[in-house]
Amino acid sequence: MDLNGRWTCRAVAGPVPEELTPALQEGLDAVVPGVVHLDLLAQGLIVDPFEGSNEGLLTWIGRTDWEYARTFHWHALPHHEIHELVAEGLDTVATLRLNGHELGSTANHHRTYRFDVTHLLREGENELSIRFRSALQHAEEREAVLGVRPHSNPHPFNSIRKPAYSFGWDWGPEIVTAGIWQPIRIESRSTARLSGVRPLTSWSPDEGALLDLHVEVADATEPHTVRVEVEDLASASVTAASDARLSLPVKGAEPWWPRTHGGQRLYETTVSLISPQGDEVDTWKGRVGFRSVSVDTSPDEVGNRFEISVNGRPIHVRGANWIPASSYLPQVDRAALRSALTDAVDANMNLIRVWGGGIYESHDFYDLCDELGLLVWQDFTLACAAYSEDPELWDEISAEATEAISRLSPHPSLALWNGGNENIWGWADWGWRAALDGASWGEGYYTELFPRLVADLAPGTPYVEGSPFSFDRYLHPNSDINGTMHIWDVWNSRDYSTYRDHRPRFVSEFGFQGPPAMSTLESVVRDEPRSPHGPQMLTHQKADEGNLKLERGLGEHLPLPERYEDWHWATQLNQARAIRFGIEHFRSLSPFNTGSIVWQLNDCWPVVSWSAVDGAGVRKPLWFALRDAFSDRLATLQPRGDAPALVLHNETDDDWSCNILVRRLTTDGRQLDCVSLDVVVAPRAASVTALPEALVTPDDPTRELVVADVATGERAVWYFVEDPGLALAGDAWDATVRDDDGSQLVTVTARSLVKDLTLLVDQAHPAATVDRALLTLLPGESASFRVSSPHRIEPSSLTSQPVLRTANDLVAPRATASGRLGL
């Protein structure tokens, strides 16, 4: 019996504003699944927390107790003797009552709960209520009992099992929600049920596909038959009264591969529970993919490796960190997830890391990753804090981890369980040990609880203690030559050129900030005059001294802008350049470096952040830089000794046999030197080719560059000076616009060097999109951009600022606003 839909909601305690007290005491219409903020917004009782500086006006919501209630009609069904209330997600500290009787209490956002209501249901009308205690108040009270432990951000999120990001983060607002955030229902039956189904899979060239099925049966008074069918390829049965296990070879099944390594073949699988009388009393249906995953953390002559392999083949990881897709989780549906994960695929990624300050995502998320071939690195939900190991938290974390491992184990995309985010690093390096004074801090979770649960419930999925981690208790956890590394000195204190000071085995976090699209920013920030340091802007900049770091991060790369529009473009461009610089450096270290995971793919609201796609779903210039830097075949010029060398990284299954023309040119196109190279790069390999000294030694560094053009279309460019010292013309291009098959084609032709040509089309129409960005054109070259929009855009808007931008117009402003147009 579905109990979703219309409920009522009222405030029952807390700092409710006086003007809202009558309405909230009486109660308002509410929607389940949902959270109280959405109900208040729907009734027009609060302003939008995302807009302006409203966030701070609404923190009272998180300090208020709320009650959700509804009535429903129930009639006894013949032959149904067991009735359970099933709540898939309660946010967070809740007490449930049915017809005045208390069912129980919850204190974990990450868990599903079942309550026996067999003797409490009554014929006809029933009353169900759920009272939610203020999560903030609860966290503060429990911290006082469990003991104060270090944590990032102001609130003690480490004292409650609620997603950490909801208490505010350096990219997220403080929106402390409450409500029934997942479906709720009554299940009635008279039979046993499948209480757990874990179809674990493996694949190897020698043994092929194997299904290792683990089933848990509840309420069986006598043995039942468990039957499994994998399409028409294989089937088997076993008899059990409680737990059952069977191994089933699936002959002819193809392996599941991450994208760019093979296909994503998924097999419909049915597990049936059959009574002794031959009746099918319960069924589980899902899809499985056959794969084996391993992680090599063994030592070599330099340090400890970190290499993920699927089906015995090493995977060079090109990934992004994932945060929850919204501050309001019930709003995130399959379509939104598909759009966001398609952003990852289109940017040539093959892995998503689900970060530990968020949630265990929905089945839709992992289903889509299965289909798209995106590996999932899954954190347990502990992040940037020390955690008590007292039974109160230990038991909750154990229960949620057990449920999460069991629920997610069927997904072939799930490649790795990670103990937590930066907690081991915090203990080792952030002064925690003195503050803790011997108190527990979470080590037992990372070294005892989680590895034991993964080994018991999903033995085919690797587990690692934390990120970053060096895989030796005697090594600093954030060492670049050991295991996984987070690089945050770049952005926090150092210029992005110092990425080259690191030689990491694997980078699981690194990032650089930039603002969202202008249309996204101005939908919520309306400071007058517009300024990077206006009060509304700073509400949407959560990082400590974030906008000062943005300006400092321009360094010698770009001049400090004077106009607001130029600040926006310069900082977006600098973000894109910084991350591309880092990724190309990391990939140039292959095979020593085995991958990188950028922070971060997405946002949960409109904000200045590290994301590649902003809170409105607009792809920032960074996204286009990621698409290029993560391409299957990368050509880059990297310093080797005192001169640049040509590095090629081939992430395909075929030899990369190519001719490469390397030229030293002036910014106005005159060729000074040239060499032709024939290079063959083996599959999944890299090569480094030294270049002649004359080719890479400039006569005038301010007017010269080196360009390597690969016959297969890739290009690498090397500059001898930063943009403010480079001879860039402000009137270096001509542009035309024509209609083409329902879109508009903008063609730009360079008359001298044009750097990082980009169309910020959202500034012409918020829903407009463009197919490419950050192009560098040599004199005489042309490039076309396809612009799609719900409405035709005035051509002159597409060929002038603020839409058409280049690095040139930051260094050498154009003499005219629109350039030379050919419309």
mmCIF file of N, CA and C in Angstrom, residues 70 117 444 508 510 807:
data_model
loop_
_atom_site.group_PDB
_atom_site.id
_atom_site.type_symbol
_atom_site.label_atom_id
_atom_site.label_comp_id
_atom_site.label_asym_id
_atom_site.label_seq_id
_atom_site.Cartn_x
_atom_site.Cartn_y
_atom_site.Cartn_z
ATOM 1 N N ARG A 70 -0.623 11.832 8.220
ATOM 2 C CA ARG A 70 -1.670 11.570 7.233
ATOM 3 C C ARG A 70 -2.610 10.499 7.778
ATOM 4 N N VAL A 117 3.473 -3.675 12.003
ATOM 5 C CA VAL A 117 2.249 -2.955 12.363
ATOM 6 C C VAL A 117 1.041 -3.889 12.347
ATOM 7 N N GLY A 444 38.794 2.326 13.717
ATOM 8 C CA GLY A 444 38.161 1.016 13.732
ATOM 9 C C GLY A 444 37.229 0.793 12.561
ATOM 10 N N SER A 508 43.342 11.254 -6.487
ATOM 11 C CA SER A 508 41.913 11.033 -6.293
ATOM 12 C C SER A 508 41.145 12.302 -5.956
ATOM 13 N N PHE A 510 41.795 16.697 -6.868
ATOM 14 C CA PHE A 510 42.518 17.927 -7.153
ATOM 15 C C PHE A 510 41.524 18.831 -7.863
ATOM 16 N N ALA A 807 41.360 34.680 -24.916
ATOM 17 C CA ALA A 807 42.387 35.219 -24.025
ATOM 18 C C ALA A 807 42.914 36.541 -24.556
#
